Amino acid sequence: MEEKNISISEIYAENVFNDESMRKYLPVNIYKQLRQTIDSSNPLDSSIADHVANGMRLWAMEKGATHYTHWFQPMTGFTAEKHDSFLNPIPDGSTMMTFSGKELIRGESDASSFPSGGLRATFEARGYTAWDCTSPAFVKDKTLYIPTCFCSFNGEILDKKTPLLRSMEALSQQAVRVLHLLGKKDVNRVVAMAGAEQEYFLVDKELFDKRLDLMLCDRTLFGAKPPKGQEMDRHYYGNIKERVMDFMRELDLELWRLGVPAKTEHNEAAPAQHELAAVYTTANIACDNNQLIMETMKKVALRKNLVCLLHEKPFAGVNGSGKHNNWSLNVNGKSLFDPGKTPAENAQFLLFMCAVIWAVDEYAELLRASIACPGNDHRLGGHEAPPPIISVFLGDGLTDILEEIETGRPSPMREGGKLEIGVNTIPWLPRDTSDRNRTSPFAFTGKKFEFRMVGSSVSIAGCNNALNTAVAETLRRIADRLEETEDRSACVRELVREIYHEHKRVIFNGNNYSREWVEEAERRGLPCARSSVEASKGLIAPKSVEVFGRHNVFQQKELEARYEIRQETYNKTIDLESATMLEMARKQIIPSVIAYSKFLADSVNAIKETGLAVDMSLQTTSLKDVAALGAQLKTAVTKLEKTAEKAHTVGDITEKAEYYRDKVCASMAALRDVADKLEVVMGSEYWPIPTYSDLLFRI
């Protein structure tokens, strides 16, 4: 439904129980106590819960809400919700609309069907959701959504939000220690900030419904390369089609009403691919916002008779979809990674930047594990995606500064200066000291770092949790060193020199796509986990267990559970994809090959019956080609059937994952290769599923 003359300032966050709403619906003293809890991360005073719940209910009911739900993020990678109405019958036969503080603070959920990785037995069904008051409640679909954490009956973490919140607290604690030692005694909190750039594809729903692989697996398992892909570079930042623009506008409105600061949207590199970026905010709210973005994208797309694809690689051979995670540390709204006008003299900036370099190098396996998922295996190292080797891009200017500090020898300082483009009416533009490196997995982009390896379908909680914890640890070690000395200025310079000297192997400002870099990275000793099967082992590496335990983010058994869930998810994903391929091959492709072969054979026989001396080489050659490929297809189907069946007999979860990766995926690739060749040689009216040309260009 088209909306006109909308004032963004009036609708923005109108469905969010934000500070303005709290002031209006809560008593003054209750508001102040809740505000203090949110701003200072103090424990919530349960005595104010009833007042907050009542005010929240009144506000929500004025928005049309009849139900409430504890909205949480289990280890499925999606969100979960159970709706309860405000309705409460009373003895006289009438009803009251109530919502208590107890219902606000804690909910009870059946946890039996959520992944736990062995943290609880199947019969131990009880789980609890606990209100996260630092993330605002909101109204959506006539329901009050309350962001919550999720844990088991015995207190084990069963969600993605709780460890993120813990890591933010750990990081703040260690960063404050360092700042106090640098003389910033007035700082009592450092906030981890994040913002995700969400890439996605849009396809026509009618075509989507004809592709079983897209319906069940979110990606195409078959599909020959189309005559035109992204090689003409016309789609990137190009004119947005009217149908897509209509989708984007409605998406913006819905997100703005939910307080999600959707900011930038454009066409991405591949046909039918687009991007939405939100203004970055505190990491836990950014995580909630990104979940809302993904959910809202899918809902709005369906209204427009479109389908939103969030898989990392829905189409082979074209740009994959990532989710660039912009991350920084802020104090009172200012980034600790702001180099200022004279970064060489900014000791605080250099020290915190080196803490990140240290963390990325020492905990590279953990960071790689944090973004591992089956879909990302298809994307990393491909079109527009960084390789699976983690390195840091600083740019030549900052690298020169660190080189000078390490060696004591002056380096040629590279200043940005002015950018003259030769048109009198256009003013000069300030030029940055370094370019943006789109090939780098972890790049400094001015006041923040951009972690570019994150997959488009996953929650950003995992990567931020790992990054926060790793940096908390390096800041802890830095604080310990500073506490041991009286000459802290000299100690800071020595720390910067030592850290750069010991960890500069992770800094690379060149082309991460080049073969030379892969060889160089191996010489430097940088890890390279090429699949999520091996990358996930970083979760349970002794170094990871130690750092998460030290900062009270995860217990060892919680990490082991997450590792098991990762491998189980991988196994289920490949099993589903192989089963889908087999069904499509048996029920769609093979019958079509038979029908087309019959058409060619009938054509040959019809010509023969005429008795005319006609050259039938075209028909006979085509028939032979299709028949040969058809035989290869049958062989490939049989091979995949056998390898997939054998996978079910492998008992150990890691061995099973390795078998799926090495054997089943290879059989799937062989089947696809034959099917894609058949797509090329068969008549279009006989090919049973929409092609890449259909899916990518018909919107």
XYZ file of C-alpha atoms in Angstrom, residues 251-638:
388
model
C 11.438 -1.888 3.610
C 12.853 1.445 4.785
C 9.512 2.551 6.214
C 9.019 -0.651 8.164
C 12.537 -0.572 9.535
C 12.387 3.113 10.459
C 9.187 2.533 12.423
C 11.067 -0.157 14.351
C 13.911 2.236 15.074
C 16.331 0.460 12.737
C 18.511 3.190 11.172
C 18.465 1.902 7.591
C 20.750 4.346 5.810
C 22.300 3.264 2.500
C 20.908 1.105 -0.299
C 22.230 0.340 -3.771
C 22.657 -2.288 -6.443
C 25.536 -4.665 -5.759
C 27.921 -6.257 -8.258
C 25.787 -9.175 -9.426
C 22.523 -8.844 -11.329
C 19.567 -8.978 -8.901
C 21.919 -8.331 -5.947
C 21.519 -5.368 -3.617
C 22.768 -4.009 -0.308
C 21.293 -2.266 2.725
C 23.514 -0.661 5.351
C 22.392 0.623 8.736
C 24.042 3.300 10.862
C 26.167 1.521 13.417
C 25.198 1.504 17.072
C 25.970 -0.506 20.219
C 26.899 -4.056 19.246
C 23.956 -5.816 20.921
C 21.398 -3.429 19.409
C 23.150 -3.683 16.040
C 22.755 -7.448 16.294
C 19.022 -7.103 17.022
C 18.687 -4.584 14.206
C 20.321 -6.890 11.704
C 18.017 -9.757 12.667
C 15.061 -7.414 12.120
C 16.494 -6.332 8.768
C 16.738 -9.916 7.530
C 13.268 -10.861 8.769
C 11.668 -7.714 7.368
C 13.392 -8.129 4.011
C 11.807 -11.543 3.558
C 8.323 -10.355 4.583
C 8.320 -7.238 2.423
C 9.688 -9.146 -0.574
C 6.799 -11.617 -0.438
C 4.303 -8.745 -0.478
C 5.920 -7.592 -3.708
C 5.760 -11.098 -5.223
C 9.516 -11.358 -4.765
C 11.723 -13.617 -2.670
C 14.734 -12.326 -0.758
C 17.724 -14.697 -0.829
C 20.196 -14.322 2.035
C 22.402 -17.311 1.244
C 26.096 -16.526 0.854
C 26.224 -18.019 -2.649
C 22.783 -18.544 -4.185
C 24.261 -18.497 -7.706
C 27.541 -20.102 -8.731
C 29.978 -17.983 -10.670
C 28.616 -14.585 -9.650
C 29.126 -12.298 -6.689
C 28.432 -13.876 -3.305
C 26.651 -12.080 -0.496
C 28.453 -11.024 2.653
C 27.715 -8.891 5.645
C 30.539 -6.448 6.318
C 30.704 -5.902 10.071
C 31.888 -2.384 10.948
C 33.301 -2.419 14.477
C 34.711 0.215 16.791
C 35.119 1.205 20.445
C 33.446 4.399 21.599
C 33.735 6.608 24.661
C 31.023 9.230 25.019
C 30.208 8.988 21.322
C 33.815 9.265 20.103
C 35.794 6.428 18.554
C 39.014 5.271 20.199
C 40.190 4.490 16.663
C 40.071 8.101 15.513
C 43.670 8.809 14.419
C 43.164 12.578 14.531
C 45.167 15.003 12.426
C 48.507 13.719 13.742
C 48.196 9.955 14.241
C 51.948 9.571 14.801
C 51.577 11.633 17.974
C 48.311 10.057 19.106
C 49.580 7.506 21.640
C 46.107 6.396 22.691
C 45.066 5.685 19.108
C 48.267 3.793 18.305
C 47.999 1.675 21.448
C 44.383 0.655 20.862
C 45.048 0.026 17.176
C 47.946 -2.245 18.106
C 45.739 -4.072 20.600
C 43.459 -4.971 17.684
C 46.385 -6.047 15.471
C 47.644 -8.262 18.291
C 44.192 -9.774 18.833
C 43.588 -10.483 15.143
C 46.973 -12.195 14.770
C 46.912 -14.243 17.979
C 43.251 -15.235 17.724
C 42.968 -15.591 13.945
C 41.630 -19.152 14.255
C 38.910 -17.963 16.620
C 37.891 -15.097 14.330
C 37.833 -17.466 11.365
C 35.654 -19.882 13.365
C 33.281 -17.056 14.283
C 32.255 -16.569 10.634
C 32.311 -20.206 9.523
C 29.134 -21.613 7.997
C 28.392 -23.927 5.042
C 27.289 -21.066 2.803
C 30.454 -19.083 3.430
C 32.534 -22.001 2.121
C 31.170 -21.204 -1.346
C 31.813 -17.473 -0.979
C 35.215 -16.894 0.643
C 37.876 -16.364 -1.971
C 35.281 -15.886 -4.701
C 33.842 -12.832 -6.420
C 34.023 -9.770 -4.143
C 34.817 -11.861 -1.048
C 38.085 -11.966 0.886
C 40.063 -15.219 1.060
C 39.915 -17.478 4.135
C 43.289 -16.110 5.285
C 42.828 -13.423 7.921
C 44.987 -10.330 7.533
C 44.736 -6.673 8.533
C 44.751 -3.734 6.122
C 46.023 -0.476 7.652
C 47.014 1.514 4.592
C 50.453 2.820 3.808
C 50.232 5.912 6.027
C 49.587 4.084 9.297
C 51.973 1.290 8.365
C 54.722 3.876 7.788
C 54.147 5.270 11.287
C 54.448 1.852 12.882
C 57.538 1.054 10.802
C 59.216 4.221 12.051
C 58.340 3.387 15.670
C 59.716 -0.124 15.265
C 62.960 0.757 13.497
C 63.595 4.269 14.793
C 64.313 5.352 11.215
C 62.146 8.046 9.615
C 59.707 6.764 7.009
C 58.272 8.806 4.133
C 55.017 10.049 5.638
C 52.206 9.857 3.117
C 49.741 12.676 3.396
C 46.372 12.662 1.721
C 46.452 16.189 0.367
C 44.034 17.478 -2.250
C 42.425 15.637 -5.114
C 42.196 17.820 -8.216
C 39.966 16.437 -10.978
C 40.336 19.221 -13.534
C 36.832 20.705 -13.534
C 36.679 24.325 -12.377
C 33.147 24.154 -10.979
C 33.953 21.172 -8.751
C 35.863 21.990 -5.536
C 38.992 20.062 -4.536
C 38.339 16.934 -2.530
C 40.321 15.839 0.523
C 42.158 12.616 -0.265
C 42.571 9.949 2.401
C 46.046 8.723 3.283
C 45.173 5.244 2.022
C 42.741 3.585 -0.336
C 39.968 1.215 0.755
C 41.054 -2.369 0.213
C 37.996 -4.380 -0.762
C 40.004 -7.613 -0.833
C 41.076 -7.410 2.814
C 39.272 -9.574 5.385
C 39.863 -7.081 8.208
C 40.453 -3.500 7.159
C 40.905 -0.195 8.956
C 38.484 2.169 7.223
C 38.834 5.323 9.299
C 37.738 5.395 12.971
C 36.615 1.761 12.679
C 37.559 -1.663 11.413
C 35.575 -3.580 8.826
C 35.392 -7.361 9.215
C 34.456 -8.392 5.673
C 34.378 -12.183 6.046
C 30.962 -12.454 7.711
C 28.358 -14.365 5.694
C 25.096 -12.720 4.669
C 22.779 -15.220 6.377
C 24.322 -15.354 9.854
C 23.916 -13.349 13.032
C 26.645 -10.780 13.658
C 26.655 -11.779 17.342
C 29.328 -14.434 16.800
C 31.947 -12.309 15.060
C 31.498 -9.397 17.475
C 31.605 -11.728 20.460
C 34.907 -13.231 19.275
C 36.376 -9.850 18.357
C 35.363 -8.239 21.660
C 36.819 -11.080 23.704
C 40.097 -11.249 21.766
C 40.668 -7.490 22.089
C 39.661 -7.583 25.775
C 42.476 -10.078 26.312
C 45.158 -8.022 24.553
C 44.025 -4.904 26.423
C 44.257 -6.862 29.680
C 47.883 -7.714 28.931
C 48.596 -4.107 27.965
C 47.032 -2.852 31.217
C 49.129 -5.316 33.217
C 52.295 -3.951 31.589
C 51.302 -0.350 32.191
C 50.586 -1.051 35.848
C 54.126 -2.351 36.310
C 55.849 0.895 35.310
C 55.920 4.497 36.426
C 57.043 5.923 33.074
C 53.883 5.120 31.166
C 54.632 7.300 28.162
C 57.794 5.338 27.471
C 55.959 2.090 28.154
C 53.237 2.956 25.624
C 55.801 3.600 22.900
C 57.631 0.396 23.763
C 54.368 -1.559 23.723
C 53.469 -0.189 20.291
C 56.942 -1.107 19.033
C 56.837 -4.625 20.503
C 53.319 -5.419 19.336
C 53.984 -4.251 15.803
C 57.299 -6.114 15.656
C 55.790 -9.385 16.906
C 52.514 -9.264 14.977
C 53.194 -7.308 11.789
C 53.028 -10.571 9.848
C 49.224 -10.165 9.894
C 49.365 -6.736 8.211
C 48.979 -6.827 4.432
C 48.035 -3.815 2.316
C 48.127 -5.502 -1.085
C 45.856 -7.659 -3.227
C 44.488 -10.499 -1.100
C 43.166 -12.218 -4.245
C 46.603 -12.808 -5.732
C 48.268 -16.205 -5.788
C 51.423 -14.513 -4.500
C 49.638 -13.498 -1.296
C 48.502 -17.054 -0.620
C 52.106 -18.202 -0.900
C 53.378 -15.273 1.148
C 50.785 -15.861 3.876
C 51.916 -19.468 4.139
C 55.532 -18.317 4.526
C 54.409 -15.932 7.267
C 52.712 -18.790 9.076
C 49.197 -17.370 8.828
C 46.471 -20.024 9.212
C 44.180 -20.841 6.303
C 41.084 -22.935 7.049
C 39.433 -23.464 3.677
C 36.172 -24.954 4.931
C 33.847 -24.424 7.867
C 34.527 -28.033 8.930
C 38.150 -27.283 9.794
C 37.536 -23.629 10.713
C 35.006 -24.551 13.408
C 37.758 -26.344 15.319
C 38.987 -22.898 16.288
C 36.100 -22.716 18.763
C 37.544 -25.495 20.902
C 41.243 -24.761 20.447
C 42.972 -24.485 23.865
C 43.699 -20.814 23.226
C 40.000 -20.098 22.572
C 38.840 -22.060 25.612
C 41.314 -20.177 27.782
C 40.437 -16.664 26.609
C 36.673 -17.164 26.725
C 36.938 -18.700 30.170
C 39.182 -15.962 31.520
C 36.666 -13.288 30.534
C 33.577 -15.266 31.611
C 32.101 -15.373 28.120
C 31.909 -19.154 27.637
C 32.577 -22.227 29.711
C 34.465 -25.014 27.978
C 31.371 -27.208 27.756
C 29.468 -24.340 26.099
C 32.182 -24.044 23.447
C 32.191 -27.782 22.894
C 28.420 -27.653 22.472
C 28.705 -24.909 19.878
C 31.351 -26.858 18.017
C 29.070 -29.885 17.921
C 26.159 -27.740 16.695
C 28.350 -26.272 13.940
C 29.389 -29.684 12.659
C 25.873 -31.053 12.948
C 24.542 -28.074 11.009
C 27.130 -28.658 8.303
C 26.192 -32.329 8.060
C 22.475 -31.587 7.878
C 23.032 -28.870 5.285
C 25.015 -31.058 2.899
C 22.652 -33.967 3.468
C 19.676 -31.766 2.590
C 21.395 -30.384 -0.481
C 22.395 -33.824 -1.752
C 18.862 -35.174 -1.192
C 17.414 -32.171 -3.027
C 19.799 -32.652 -5.947
C 18.799 -36.286 -6.232
C 15.099 -35.475 -6.182
C 15.479 -32.777 -8.832
C 17.604 -35.077 -10.983
C 15.227 -38.026 -10.696
C 11.902 -36.212 -10.970
C 12.719 -33.247 -13.184
C 15.962 -33.481 -15.132
C 16.027 -37.166 -16.116
C 12.395 -37.163 -17.347
C 13.167 -34.015 -19.345
C 16.241 -35.605 -20.892
C 14.158 -38.627 -21.894
C 11.465 -36.385 -23.391
C 13.993 -34.338 -25.359
C 15.768 -37.503 -26.537
C 12.421 -38.823 -27.760
C 11.779 -35.557 -29.580
C 15.137 -35.835 -31.365
C 14.635 -39.523 -32.164
C 11.132 -38.864 -33.505
C 12.585 -36.097 -35.648
C 15.157 -38.476 -37.140
C 12.542 -41.172 -37.785
C 10.113 -38.679 -39.338
C 12.749 -37.535 -41.805
C 13.668 -41.133 -42.628
C 10.023 -41.936 -43.376
C 9.901 -39.204 -46.021
C 12.470 -41.142 -48.060
C 14.191 -37.880 -48.937
C 17.993 -37.628 -49.039
C 18.244 -35.112 -46.191
C 21.337 -34.473 -44.092
C 20.345 -35.557 -40.582
C 23.740 -34.965 -38.945
C 22.334 -32.149 -36.803
C 19.592 -34.327 -35.371
C 21.717 -37.453 -34.976
C 24.652 -35.565 -33.420
C 22.331 -33.786 -30.994
C 20.703 -37.080 -30.085
C 24.085 -38.726 -29.475
C 25.271 -35.783 -27.355
C 22.143 -35.755 -25.206
C 22.163 -39.550 -24.864
C 25.811 -39.545 -23.797
C 25.240 -36.824 -21.235
C 22.103 -38.596 -20.070
C 24.141 -41.728 -19.388
C 26.719 -39.656 -17.492
C 23.879 -38.084 -15.512
C 22.572 -41.488 -14.469
C 26.069 -42.530 -13.377
C 26.500 -39.326 -11.377
C 23.121 -39.817 -9.696
C 24.050 -43.357 -8.688
